[in-house]
Short mmCIF file of C-alpha atoms in Angstrom, two decimals:
data_model
loop_
_atom_site.label_atom_id
_atom_site.label_comp_id
_atom_site.label_asym_id
_atom_site.label_seq_id
_atom_site.Cartn_x
_atom_site.Cartn_y
_atom_site.Cartn_z
CA UNK W 804 -126.73 114.13 29.59
CA UNK W 805 -125.28 115.29 32.02
CA UNK W 806 -121.94 114.37 33.57
CA UNK W 807 -122.52 111.71 31.11
CA UNK W 808 -119.16 112.19 29.99
CA UNK W 809 -117.29 110.65 32.90
CA UNK W 810 -117.62 107.63 32.14
CA UNK W 811 -114.90 107.77 29.73
CA UNK W 812 -113.01 110.68 31.53
CA UNK W 813 -112.52 112.66 29.02
CA UNK W 814 -111.37 116.22 28.44
CA UNK W 815 -112.78 118.75 26.32
CA UNK W 816 -111.59 118.41 23.34
CA UNK W 817 -112.39 118.99 19.29
CA UNK W 818 -116.24 118.32 18.45
CA UNK W 819 -115.18 115.36 16.45
CA UNK W 820 -114.19 113.60 19.86
CA UNK W 821 -117.24 114.53 21.68
CA UNK W 822 -119.14 113.34 18.61
CA UNK W 823 -117.40 110.00 18.84
CA UNK W 824 -118.04 110.38 23.00
CA UNK W 825 -121.55 110.71 22.57
CA UNK W 826 -121.76 107.43 20.33
CA UNK W 827 -120.53 105.47 22.68
CA UNK W 828 -122.68 107.12 25.50
CA UNK W 829 -125.62 106.18 22.92
CA UNK W 830 -124.46 102.84 22.62
CA UNK W 831 -123.69 101.88 25.55
CA UNK W 832 -127.76 102.79 27.23
CA UNK W 833 -129.09 100.80 24.38
CA UNK W 834 -127.24 98.07 25.58
CA UNK W 835 -128.46 98.46 29.17
CA UNK W 836 -132.21 99.11 27.82
CA UNK W 837 -131.66 95.80 25.43
CA UNK W 838 -130.76 94.01 28.62
CA UNK W 839 -133.23 95.12 30.62
CA UNK W 840 -136.00 93.91 27.94
CA UNK W 841 -133.99 90.48 27.29
CA UNK W 842 -134.36 89.83 31.07
CA UNK W 843 -137.71 90.90 31.13
CA UNK W 844 -138.14 88.23 28.13
CA UNK W 845 -136.49 85.43 29.55
CA UNK W 846 -138.63 85.74 32.98
CA UNK W 847 -141.82 85.30 31.76
CA UNK W 848 -141.16 81.65 31.42
CA UNK W 849 -140.94 81.53 35.66
CA UNK W 850 -143.21 81.37 38.36
CA UNK W 851 -141.14 81.76 41.66
CA UNK W 852 -142.39 82.06 45.06
CA UNK W 853 -142.45 85.24 46.47
CA UNK W 854 -142.43 85.78 50.79
CA UNK W 855 -143.44 89.22 51.79
CA UNK W 856 -143.02 90.05 55.57
CA UNK W 857 -144.16 93.75 56.92
CA UNK W 858 -143.65 95.41 60.17
CA UNK W 859 -145.50 98.50 60.67
CA UNK W 860 -143.39 100.99 63.08
CA UNK W 861 -144.26 104.17 65.85
CA UNK W 862 -143.43 107.17 65.27
CA UNK W 863 -139.27 107.71 66.35
CA UNK W 864 -140.63 109.85 69.20
CA UNK W 865 -142.54 107.03 71.03
CA UNK W 866 -141.03 104.75 73.96
CA UNK W 867 -139.34 102.30 72.23
CA UNK W 868 -140.19 102.61 68.78
CA UNK W 869 -140.45 99.20 68.13
CA UNK W 870 -142.81 97.19 65.77
CA UNK W 871 -146.64 97.48 66.51
CA UNK W 872 -147.88 95.33 64.18
CA UNK W 873 -147.09 92.79 61.38
CA UNK W 874 -148.41 91.53 58.10
CA UNK W 875 -147.39 88.27 55.86
CA UNK W 876 -147.55 87.26 52.56
CA UNK W 877 -146.54 83.95 50.50
CA UNK W 878 -147.36 83.28 46.71
CA UNK W 879 -146.35 83.10 43.48
CA UNK W 880 -146.13 85.62 40.85
CA UNK W 881 -145.39 85.95 37.34
CA UNK W 882 -143.86 88.76 35.09
CA UNK W 883 -145.87 88.81 31.69
CA UNK W 884 -148.07 91.36 30.37
CA UNK W 885 -148.97 92.39 33.79
CA UNK W 886 -147.86 90.98 37.31
CA UNK W 887 -149.79 88.10 38.32
CA UNK W 888 -150.11 87.16 41.64
CA UNK W 889 -151.11 83.76 43.12
CA UNK W 890 -151.99 83.88 47.04
CA UNK W 891 -150.56 81.09 49.05
CA UNK W 892 -150.99 82.48 52.48
CA UNK W 893 -151.89 85.60 53.11
CA UNK W 894 -152.12 87.10 56.60
CA UNK W 895 -152.98 90.28 57.33
CA UNK W 896 -155.64 93.10 58.72
CA UNK W 897 -159.07 92.85 57.12
CA UNK W 898 -159.46 94.82 54.06
CA UNK W 899 -161.35 98.34 54.52
CA UNK W 900 -164.43 99.04 51.74
CA UNK W 901 -163.27 98.02 47.85
CA UNK W 902 -160.90 99.83 46.51
CA UNK W 903 -158.63 99.74 42.71
CA UNK W 904 -155.37 100.97 44.63
CA UNK W 905 -152.36 98.77 42.97
CA UNK W 906 -150.42 98.70 46.19
CA UNK W 907 -151.92 99.81 49.55
CA UNK W 908 -155.35 101.76 49.67
CA UNK W 909 -155.36 104.21 52.40
CA UNK W 910 -158.60 106.59 53.84
CA UNK W 911 -159.34 110.02 52.82
CA UNK W 912 -157.42 112.83 54.96
CA UNK W 913 -160.03 113.28 57.01
CA UNK W 914 -160.18 109.54 58.30
CA UNK W 915 -157.57 107.33 58.81
CA UNK W 916 -158.39 103.36 58.46
CA UNK W 917 -156.60 100.42 59.22
CA UNK W 918 -153.41 99.76 56.46
CA UNK W 919 -154.54 97.02 53.25
CA UNK W 920 -151.22 96.00 51.61
CA UNK W 921 -151.80 94.29 48.37
CA UNK W 922 -149.20 91.83 47.85
CA UNK W 923 -149.09 92.22 43.91
CA UNK W 924 -147.57 95.75 44.44
CA UNK W 925 -144.58 94.03 46.17
CA UNK W 926 -144.14 91.59 43.52
CA UNK W 927 -144.52 94.84 40.93
CA UNK W 928 -141.11 95.94 43.10
CA UNK W 929 -139.40 92.83 41.22
CA UNK W 930 -138.99 95.22 37.87
CA UNK W 931 -138.72 98.91 37.10
CA UNK W 932 -140.77 99.30 34.18
CA UNK W 933 -142.78 96.24 32.81
CA UNK W 934 -143.17 97.57 28.75
CA UNK W 935 -141.42 101.38 28.48
CA UNK W 936 -137.90 100.88 30.07
CA UNK W 937 -136.40 102.84 27.27
CA UNK W 938 -134.70 105.98 25.85
CA UNK W 939 -137.92 107.14 24.62
CA UNK W 940 -139.65 106.83 27.80
CA UNK W 941 -136.65 107.62 30.38
CA UNK W 942 -133.61 109.96 31.03
CA UNK W 943 -130.36 108.51 32.34
CA UNK W 944 -127.83 110.66 34.38
CA UNK W 945 -124.39 109.04 35.23
CA UNK W 946 -122.92 109.48 38.78
CA UNK W 947 -120.21 107.25 39.40
CA UNK W 948 -118.52 103.44 39.21
CA UNK W 949 -118.98 101.51 42.26
CA UNK W 950 -118.33 98.06 43.44
CA UNK W 951 -121.05 96.17 45.04
CA UNK W 952 -119.38 93.23 46.86
CA UNK W 953 -116.89 91.61 43.91
CA UNK W 954 -119.12 93.00 40.95
CA UNK W 955 -117.81 96.40 39.65
CA UNK W 956 -120.98 98.94 38.52
CA UNK W 957 -121.84 101.98 36.62
CA UNK W 958 -124.35 104.18 38.37
CA UNK W 959 -127.13 105.94 37.05
CA UNK W 960 -130.17 108.34 38.39
CA UNK W 961 -133.09 107.76 35.85
CA UNK W 962 -136.34 109.25 35.81
CA UNK W 963 -139.30 109.87 33.24
CA UNK W 964 -139.06 112.05 30.31
CA UNK W 965 -142.49 113.05 31.38
CA UNK W 966 -142.69 113.44 34.94
CA UNK W 967 -146.24 113.30 35.28
CA UNK W 968 -146.40 110.16 33.91
CA UNK W 969 -148.17 107.94 37.15
CA UNK W 970 -146.70 104.25 37.51
CA UNK W 971 -143.31 105.18 35.93
CA UNK W 972 -140.13 104.38 37.90
CA UNK W 973 -137.66 107.08 39.52
CA UNK W 974 -134.57 107.04 41.16
CA UNK W 975 -131.31 104.94 40.56
CA UNK W 976 -130.02 101.70 39.35
CA UNK W 977 -126.80 99.93 39.23
CA UNK W 978 -125.56 98.14 35.97
CA UNK W 979 -122.68 95.80 36.42
CA UNK W 980 -119.62 96.70 33.74
CA UNK W 981 -119.45 93.68 31.88
CA UNK W 982 -122.62 92.48 30.42
CA UNK W 983 -124.24 95.73 31.55
CA UNK W 984 -127.35 93.89 33.13
CA UNK W 985 -129.31 96.11 36.11
CA UNK W 986 -128.18 94.09 39.66
CA UNK W 987 -129.84 96.79 41.67
CA UNK W 988 -132.40 99.68 41.71
CA UNK W 989 -134.06 101.92 44.39
CA UNK W 990 -136.54 104.61 44.22
CA UNK W 991 -140.19 104.84 43.50
CA UNK W 992 -143.00 104.91 40.89
CA UNK W 993 -144.63 108.62 40.17
CA UNK W 994 -147.64 108.76 41.83
CA UNK W 995 -151.46 108.48 40.53
CA UNK W 996 -152.84 111.99 40.35
CA UNK W 997 -155.56 111.99 43.20
CA UNK W 998 -158.77 113.15 42.16
CA UNK W 999 -161.43 115.18 44.88
CA UNK W 1000 -163.02 112.60 47.20
CA UNK W 1001 -161.14 109.29 45.05
CA UNK W 1002 -158.80 107.00 47.87
CA UNK W 1003 -155.52 107.63 46.38
CA UNK W 1004 -153.03 104.89 45.22
CA UNK W 1005 -149.76 105.17 47.28
CA UNK W 1006 -146.31 104.01 45.81
CA UNK W 1007 -143.45 102.93 48.65
CA UNK W 1008 -139.89 103.28 48.31
CA UNK W 1009 -138.26 100.24 47.41
CA UNK W 1010 -134.36 98.92 47.26
CA UNK W 1011 -134.93 95.96 44.52
CA UNK W 1012 -131.46 93.63 44.10
CA UNK W 1013 -130.59 90.70 41.97
CA UNK W 1014 -128.08 88.16 42.35
CA UNK W 1015 -126.20 86.43 39.35
CA UNK W 1016 -127.21 82.73 38.47
CA UNK W 1017 -127.03 80.85 35.36
CA UNK W 1018 -124.47 82.30 33.29
CA UNK W 1019 -125.06 86.13 32.47
CA UNK W 1020 -128.47 86.05 34.25
CA UNK W 1021 -129.05 87.81 37.20
CA UNK W 1022 -132.72 87.55 38.86
CA UNK W 1023 -134.82 89.50 41.56
CA UNK W 1024 -133.59 87.49 45.08
CA UNK W 1025 -133.92 90.32 47.62
CA UNK W 1026 -136.54 93.69 47.88
CA UNK W 1027 -136.55 96.33 51.13
CA UNK W 1028 -139.07 98.40 51.64
CA UNK W 1029 -139.26 101.51 53.98
CA UNK W 1030 -141.97 104.57 54.32
CA UNK W 1031 -141.19 107.00 57.37
CA UNK W 1032 -144.63 108.27 57.32
CA UNK W 1033 -144.48 111.70 56.29
CA UNK W 1034 -147.68 114.13 56.60
CA UNK W 1035 -149.85 114.68 53.68
CA UNK W 1036 -150.35 118.34 51.91
CA UNK W 1037 -153.48 118.83 54.33
CA UNK W 1038 -151.20 117.72 57.34
CA UNK W 1039 -154.40 116.04 58.91
CA UNK W 1040 -153.09 112.23 57.25
CA UNK W 1041 -149.63 110.55 57.02
CA UNK W 1042 -148.52 107.69 54.62
CA UNK W 1043 -147.72 104.57 56.62
CA UNK W 1044 -144.41 104.11 58.58
CA UNK W 1045 -143.52 100.56 58.01
CA UNK W 1046 -140.51 98.45 56.86
CA UNK W 1047 -140.79 95.05 54.80
CA UNK W 1048 -138.83 92.62 53.11
CA UNK W 1049 -139.55 90.22 50.27
CA UNK W 1050 -137.84 87.39 49.35
CA UNK W 1051 -138.00 85.78 46.28
CA UNK W 1052 -136.63 82.13 45.20
CA UNK W 1053 -137.66 78.60 43.39
CA UNK W 1054 -136.66 80.26 39.82
CA UNK W 1055 -135.20 76.56 39.05
CA UNK W 1056 -134.74 74.63 42.20
CA UNK W 1057 -132.52 71.25 41.60
CA UNK W 1058 -134.92 68.62 40.17
CA UNK W 1059 -133.86 65.04 40.96
CA UNK W 1060 -133.21 63.29 37.08
CA UNK W 1061 -133.47 59.76 37.07
CA UNK W 1062 -134.20 59.56 33.21
CA UNK W 1063 -130.66 58.09 33.03
CA UNK W 1064 -131.68 55.27 34.50
CA UNK W 1065 -134.02 54.18 31.99
CA UNK W 1066 -131.13 54.18 29.78
CA UNK W 1067 -128.68 52.64 32.08
CA UNK W 1068 -127.50 48.70 31.53
CA UNK W 1069 -128.03 46.14 34.11
CA UNK W 1070 -126.80 42.91 34.02
CA UNK W 1071 -128.86 40.46 36.27
CA UNK W 1072 -126.87 36.92 37.01
CA UNK W 1073 -128.88 33.75 36.19
CA UNK W 1074 -127.64 31.86 39.29
CA UNK W 1075 -127.40 34.86 41.68
CA UNK W 1076 -125.72 33.65 45.30
CA UNK W 1077 -128.01 33.71 48.09
CA UNK W 1078 -127.21 33.91 52.15
CA UNK W 1079 -129.54 30.70 52.97
CA UNK W 1080 -129.60 32.32 56.83
CA UNK W 1081 -130.84 35.82 55.59
CA UNK W 1082 -134.37 36.57 56.63
CA UNK W 1083 -135.99 37.26 53.42
CA UNK W 1084 -139.94 37.79 55.15
CA UNK W 1085 -140.77 40.95 56.25
CA UNK W 1086 -142.77 41.56 59.90
CA UNK W 1087 -145.40 43.56 60.48
CA UNK W 1088 -143.65 45.63 62.80
CA UNK W 1089 -141.06 46.02 59.85
CA UNK W 1090 -144.10 46.61 57.58
CA UNK W 1091 -145.22 49.37 59.79
CA UNK W 1092 -142.07 51.29 59.96
CA UNK W 1093 -141.99 50.90 56.35
CA UNK W 1094 -145.17 52.33 55.69
CA UNK W 1095 -144.23 55.35 57.79
CA UNK W 1096 -140.89 56.29 55.93
CA UNK W 1097 -142.86 56.48 52.77
CA UNK W 1098 -145.22 58.78 54.35
CA UNK W 1099 -142.35 60.60 55.21
CA UNK W 1100 -140.51 60.16 51.74
CA UNK W 1101 -143.48 61.54 49.95
CA UNK W 1102 -143.95 64.52 52.34
CA UNK W 1103 -140.46 65.79 52.17
CA UNK W 1104 -139.93 65.25 48.57
CA UNK W 1105 -143.21 67.34 47.76
CA UNK W 1106 -142.38 70.34 50.06
CA UNK W 1107 -139.10 70.34 48.76
CA UNK W 1108 -140.53 70.48 45.23
CA UNK W 1109 -143.17 73.08 46.16
CA UNK W 1110 -140.04 75.24 46.89
CA UNK W 1111 -141.05 75.53 50.50
CA UNK W 1112 -138.17 73.00 52.00
CA UNK W 1113 -134.47 73.68 51.03
CA UNK W 1114 -132.66 70.75 49.63
CA UNK W 1115 -130.02 68.78 51.67
CA UNK W 1116 -127.17 70.27 52.55
CA UNK W 1117 -124.56 71.98 54.89
CA UNK W 1118 -126.65 73.67 57.00
CA UNK W 1119 -128.35 70.13 57.78
CA UNK W 1120 -125.23 69.01 59.02
CA UNK W 1121 -124.74 71.75 61.47
CA UNK W 1122 -128.55 70.93 62.93
CA UNK W 1123 -127.80 67.34 62.32
CA UNK W 1124 -124.90 67.62 64.36
CA UNK W 1125 -127.14 69.55 67.95
CA UNK W 1126 -129.48 66.40 67.46
CA UNK W 1127 -126.80 64.16 67.67
CA UNK W 1128 -125.45 65.91 70.53
CA UNK W 1129 -128.76 65.84 71.99
CA UNK W 1130 -129.49 61.73 71.37
CA UNK W 1131 -126.12 60.98 72.61
CA UNK W 1132 -126.20 62.83 76.00
CA UNK W 1133 -129.55 61.32 76.66
CA UNK W 1134 -128.82 57.59 75.63
CA UNK W 1135 -131.74 58.21 73.28
CA UNK W 1136 -132.35 54.89 70.42
CA UNK W 1137 -133.12 56.94 68.02
CA UNK W 1138 -132.11 58.18 64.61
CA UNK W 1139 -133.44 61.30 62.96
CA UNK W 1140 -131.98 64.11 60.71
CA UNK W 1141 -132.92 67.83 60.15
CA UNK W 1142 -134.27 69.94 57.18
CA UNK W 1143 -135.28 73.67 56.50
CA UNK W 1144 -138.12 75.34 55.82
CA UNK W 1145 -137.55 78.21 53.71
CA UNK W 1146 -140.06 80.79 54.75
CA UNK W 1147 -140.08 82.97 57.67
CA UNK W 1148 -142.48 82.57 60.28
CA UNK W 1149 -141.25 81.01 63.21
CA UNK W 1150 -142.25 76.97 63.41
CA UNK W 1151 -140.94 73.81 64.08
CA UNK W 1152 -142.73 70.38 63.44
CA UNK W 1153 -141.90 66.96 62.56
CA UNK W 1154 -142.37 64.65 59.81
CA UNK W 1155 -141.75 60.81 60.49
CA UNK W 1156 -137.93 60.92 61.87
CA UNK W 1157 -137.33 64.77 60.25
CA UNK W 1158 -137.00 67.38 62.18
CA UNK W 1159 -138.33 70.55 60.06
CA UNK W 1160 -137.31 73.79 61.52
CA UNK W 1161 -138.12 77.23 59.71
CA UNK W 1162 -135.53 79.83 58.39
CA UNK W 1163 -137.33 82.60 60.31
CA UNK W 1164 -136.61 80.38 63.54
CA UNK W 1165 -133.04 79.80 62.93
CA UNK W 1166 -132.44 83.43 61.47
CA UNK W 1167 -133.43 84.98 64.93
CA UNK W 1168 -131.92 82.36 67.25
CA UNK W 1169 -129.29 84.21 69.84
CA UNK W 1170 -127.18 80.90 70.27
CA UNK W 1171 -126.66 77.33 69.85
CA UNK W 1172 -128.32 76.35 73.50
CA UNK W 1173 -131.20 77.99 71.99
CA UNK W 1174 -131.38 76.08 69.01
CA UNK W 1175 -130.72 73.14 71.13
CA UNK W 1176 -133.86 73.63 72.67
CA UNK W 1177 -136.22 74.57 69.56
CA UNK W 1178 -134.89 70.83 68.28
CA UNK W 1179 -134.96 69.00 71.60
CA UNK W 1180 -138.67 69.87 71.62
CA UNK W 1181 -139.19 68.00 68.27
CA UNK W 1182 -136.91 65.57 68.93
CA UNK W 1183 -138.96 64.72 72.16
CA UNK W 1184 -142.01 63.80 69.53
CA UNK W 1185 -139.82 61.39 67.58
CA UNK W 1186 -138.61 59.71 70.97
CA UNK W 1187 -142.25 59.49 72.55
CA UNK W 1188 -143.14 57.54 69.10
CA UNK W 1189 -146.39 60.40 68.66
CA UNK W 1190 -147.87 58.89 65.31
CA UNK W 1191 -146.96 60.50 62.00
CA UNK W 1192 -149.43 60.90 58.67
CA UNK W 1193 -149.43 57.64 56.91
CA UNK W 1194 -152.38 58.42 54.56
CA UNK W 1195 -149.21 60.50 52.92
CA UNK W 1196 -148.13 56.82 51.99
CA UNK W 1197 -150.58 56.65 49.44
CA UNK W 1198 -148.60 59.04 46.18
CA UNK W 1199 -152.00 60.24 45.03
CA UNK W 1200 -152.37 62.17 48.58
CA UNK W 1201 -149.50 64.41 47.91
CA UNK W 1202 -150.04 65.08 44.00
CA UNK W 1203 -151.47 68.71 44.88
CA UNK W 1204 -151.34 72.31 43.48
CA UNK W 1205 -149.05 74.59 45.58
CA UNK W 1206 -152.36 76.51 47.59
CA UNK W 1207 -153.91 72.85 48.10
CA UNK W 1208 -150.81 71.90 49.82
CA UNK W 1209 -150.70 74.51 52.28
CA UNK W 1210 -154.12 73.90 52.94
CA UNK W 1211 -153.94 70.04 53.52
CA UNK W 1212 -150.59 69.52 54.87
CA UNK W 1213 -150.57 70.43 58.70
CA UNK W 1214 -148.08 68.60 61.28
CA UNK W 1215 -149.16 70.11 64.17
CA UNK W 1216 -149.52 68.05 67.33
CA UNK W 1217 -152.26 67.80 70.26
CA UNK W 1218 -152.43 69.38 73.37
CA UNK W 1219 -151.99 65.93 75.01
CA UNK W 1220 -148.87 65.30 72.60
CA UNK W 1221 -146.94 68.93 73.32
CA UNK W 1222 -147.64 68.24 77.28
CA UNK W 1223 -145.85 65.03 77.24
CA UNK W 1224 -143.37 66.38 74.50
CA UNK W 1225 -142.43 69.66 76.78
CA UNK W 1226 -141.89 67.20 79.96
CA UNK W 1227 -139.33 64.99 77.86
CA UNK W 1228 -138.08 67.97 76.47
CA UNK W 1229 -136.51 69.11 79.66
CA UNK W 1230 -135.06 65.51 80.67
CA UNK W 1231 -133.13 65.65 77.15
CA UNK W 1232 -131.98 69.14 77.51
CA UNK W 1233 -131.03 68.47 81.76
CA UNK W 1234 -128.55 65.67 80.21
CA UNK W 1235 -127.18 67.59 77.51
CA UNK W 1236 -124.07 69.70 76.69
CA UNK W 1237 -126.47 72.52 76.19
CA UNK W 1238 -127.38 72.81 80.27
CA UNK W 1239 -126.99 76.34 80.50
CA UNK W 1240 -130.19 77.74 79.19
CA UNK W 1241 -130.25 81.12 80.32
CA UNK W 1242 -130.07 82.63 76.74
CA UNK W 1243 -132.75 79.73 75.78
CA UNK W 1244 -135.03 81.27 78.76
CA UNK W 1245 -134.63 84.72 77.56
CA UNK W 1246 -135.16 83.57 74.03
CA UNK W 1247 -138.74 82.15 74.96
CA UNK W 1248 -139.30 85.57 77.15
CA UNK W 1249 -138.86 87.83 74.36
CA UNK W 1250 -141.21 85.59 72.03
CA UNK W 1251 -144.04 86.12 75.13
CA UNK W 1252 -143.14 89.55 74.29
CA UNK W 1253 -143.38 89.99 70.97
CA UNK W 1254 -146.80 87.69 70.58
CA UNK W 1255 -149.00 90.76 70.33
CA UNK W 1256 -147.34 93.12 68.36
CA UNK W 1257 -145.82 90.08 65.46
CA UNK W 1258 -148.92 88.08 65.52
CA UNK W 1259 -147.95 86.80 61.92
CA UNK W 1260 -144.40 86.32 62.59
CA UNK W 1261 -145.46 83.73 65.13
CA UNK W 1262 -148.03 82.11 63.37
CA UNK W 1263 -146.84 78.48 62.08
CA UNK W 1264 -147.42 77.80 58.05
CA UNK W 1265 -147.52 74.00 58.85
CA UNK W 1266 -146.44 73.08 61.90
CA UNK W 1267 -146.34 74.18 66.03
CA UNK W 1268 -146.02 77.65 66.51
CA UNK W 1269 -143.12 78.27 69.25
CA UNK W 1270 -144.70 81.07 70.89
CA UNK W 1271 -147.91 79.55 71.67
CA UNK W 1272 -148.67 80.88 75.28
CA UNK W 1273 -149.97 76.99 75.88
CA UNK W 1274 -146.02 75.77 74.65
CA UNK W 1275 -144.71 78.43 76.52
CA UNK W 1276 -146.37 78.03 79.59
CA UNK W 1277 -144.89 74.49 79.17
CA UNK W 1278 -141.23 75.67 79.23
CA UNK W 1279 -141.54 77.83 81.70
CA UNK W 1280 -139.04 76.29 83.66
CA UNK W 1281 -136.61 77.65 81.01
CA UNK W 1282 -137.66 81.10 81.19
CA UNK W 1283 -137.57 80.97 84.88
CA UNK W 1284 -134.15 79.98 85.09
CA UNK W 1285 -133.21 83.47 82.55
CA UNK W 1286 -132.83 86.65 84.18
CA UNK W 1287 -135.41 89.45 83.69
CA UNK W 1288 -135.90 90.49 80.07
CA UNK W 1289 -134.54 93.86 79.77
CA UNK W 1290 -134.47 95.31 76.20
CA UNK W 1291 -132.47 98.72 77.02
CA UNK W 1292 -129.30 96.55 78.31
CA UNK W 1293 -126.70 96.65 75.85
CA UNK W 1294 -125.51 93.42 76.49
CA UNK W 1295 -128.15 91.20 76.74
CA UNK W 1296 -129.05 89.40 73.25
CA UNK W 1297 -132.48 87.63 73.55
CA UNK W 1298 -133.03 87.31 69.91
CA UNK W 1299 -131.50 88.58 66.37
CA UNK W 1300 -133.02 90.32 63.40
CA UNK W 1301 -134.37 88.30 60.78
CA UNK W 1302 -131.53 87.13 57.83
CA UNK W 1303 -128.84 86.81 60.76
CA UNK W 1304 -128.43 83.60 59.94
CA UNK W 1305 -129.05 81.80 56.47
CA UNK W 1306 -128.58 83.27 52.72
CA UNK W 1307 -131.11 81.59 50.22
CA UNK W 1308 -129.73 80.74 46.45
CA UNK W 1309 -133.24 82.24 44.66
CA UNK W 1310 -132.19 80.27 41.94
CA UNK W 1311 -132.12 76.59 43.24
CA UNK W 1312 -133.26 77.12 46.87
CA UNK W 1313 -129.91 76.13 48.58
CA UNK W 1314 -129.01 78.06 51.69
CA UNK W 1315 -125.47 78.50 53.72
CA UNK W 1316 -124.53 80.47 56.62
CA UNK W 1317 -123.95 83.95 56.21
CA UNK W 1318 -120.65 84.95 57.19
CA UNK W 1319 -120.62 88.64 58.63
CA UNK W 1320 -117.62 90.51 60.70
CA UNK W 1321 -118.73 91.05 64.20
CA UNK W 1322 -119.87 94.69 65.04
CA UNK W 1323 -120.00 96.09 68.72
CA UNK W 1324 -123.19 97.51 69.34
CA UNK W 1325 -123.69 101.20 69.75
CA UNK W 1326 -127.24 101.46 71.58
CA UNK W 1327 -129.90 98.81 72.58
CA UNK W 1328 -131.99 99.95 69.69
CA UNK W 1329 -129.21 98.37 67.57
CA UNK W 1330 -130.68 94.83 68.78
CA UNK W 1331 -133.55 94.50 66.95
CA UNK W 1332 -134.90 92.01 68.06
CA UNK W 1333 -137.17 89.75 65.34
CA UNK W 1334 -136.92 92.78 63.45
CA UNK W 1335 -136.98 94.05 59.27
CA UNK W 1336 -133.64 95.56 58.62
CA UNK W 1337 -132.49 96.48 55.16
CA UNK W 1338 -130.48 94.30 52.50
CA UNK W 1339 -126.77 95.10 51.76
CA UNK W 1340 -125.76 91.90 49.35
CA UNK W 1341 -122.17 91.09 48.73
CA UNK W 1342 -122.84 90.49 44.69
CA UNK W 1343 -120.65 87.70 43.01
CA UNK W 1344 -120.72 86.36 39.48
CA UNK W 1345 -121.72 82.49 39.37
CA UNK W 1346 -118.11 80.39 38.89
CA UNK W 1347 -119.36 77.75 36.48
CA UNK W 1348 -122.15 78.04 34.18
CA UNK W 1349 -123.47 74.40 34.63
CA UNK W 1350 -126.88 74.24 35.39
CA UNK W 1351 -127.81 74.18 39.12
CA UNK W 1352 -124.09 75.14 39.96
CA UNK W 1353 -124.32 77.16 42.94
CA UNK W 1354 -123.67 81.00 43.18
CA UNK W 1355 -120.95 81.88 45.01
#
């Protein structure tokens, strides 16, 4: 094992000492393999959500080099004897003729067809090898020690002993030193040999990260994939050129535990004191409002249970502050609060008196005024009394499977409601502290400019499509007040890259604002509005081993 003795900083000494070092190295490698096997056994009880968003990119020599097409998948996966993937949402190009490819089928060398991405292949990137990650199959070469955030790691290059065995991992792993768990790995899989005339199977290069959750457990959290479109051996075909982000969450969301209510002792007074002047009857209006609140609570509870809605937290408080500023300045007689949808597609909607905004939209908004505009649009529906879907006050209406949930739950507004809400939005924004809407107007222009290249990012899962042509037309006043969109201008930031604002705890679905250092842009290329970028996680260990405790 080349360079392996660097682990112990040993100098050449006697054969007895060398044998002892070999034994220590063997023990360490056995421990790494055993920890990975323990992880694979434990993960079989989980069926987390996985969202994959893909952006195809042109050749670097082409003007702009901005994404030209996108694809989107959302589903649950299970790692057992094989990778099982249950699709909840799939938005991509129509597939070519049927193929057995595991990741992405590609046309023959002489005829390039549209790409067809298969989400199950991206789910497999959460692990290196489901069955044979052991020392009989793989060779380990020590590289160095390295910190990933606060976690000190041992770095190894790993390759199968049989370099021609298809589907085996080849790349680099990072192993945290305390428990010898793998916390990161990047590389690819050994390709499947292509028979003459057969459609080849493509394996992509990926960088897979895990985060610390309960105790010493490290679970898959984020995966970045990138392909540069290298030419094939015959120089007449290329592998695809694209970037992709996969996010995994909902391993064990914090559930409301009400069993203690069954065992608590309640003492009811035999003759309770009553205020004779207190109204006890319920008016029809109060009954109607109560019925609408019941529908709202049922919908929110089901979305949270399904892992689509973040539990209430500090990010909601930031959003609520912006909404309260809008309410107070416009003298509106309403009460509302905000929640965050955990998915990437850019969307907003209202459930009763709750404004829901997607994580992806929060990520790309350039400033607070742009956020205020997005929230004001939904606040307008509440102010105008646009009705909620009260059939969900019946509890059986929300007793749905996850696939049924995304088919049945729709919170989109009619064109008439959108028109009246857009007029109200303008009134609210004019009266608000966010009157300077130049950046908000730039954001709307940027949305319109990207609508043809990124249709899946702008297509809502549940609510209103922010970049809908009709919606953009109704808010044209804000776009008109903004300067001309020029993406080559270094100082003009119309939108941010995906992942700029929020980070997600994959274990309990909690979210928090990211804390990054301000950096000066070196070129317009670094602005990357709405774009996929690599992941670099600052790894920490869980502060407390208590179930449901949030990771730092």
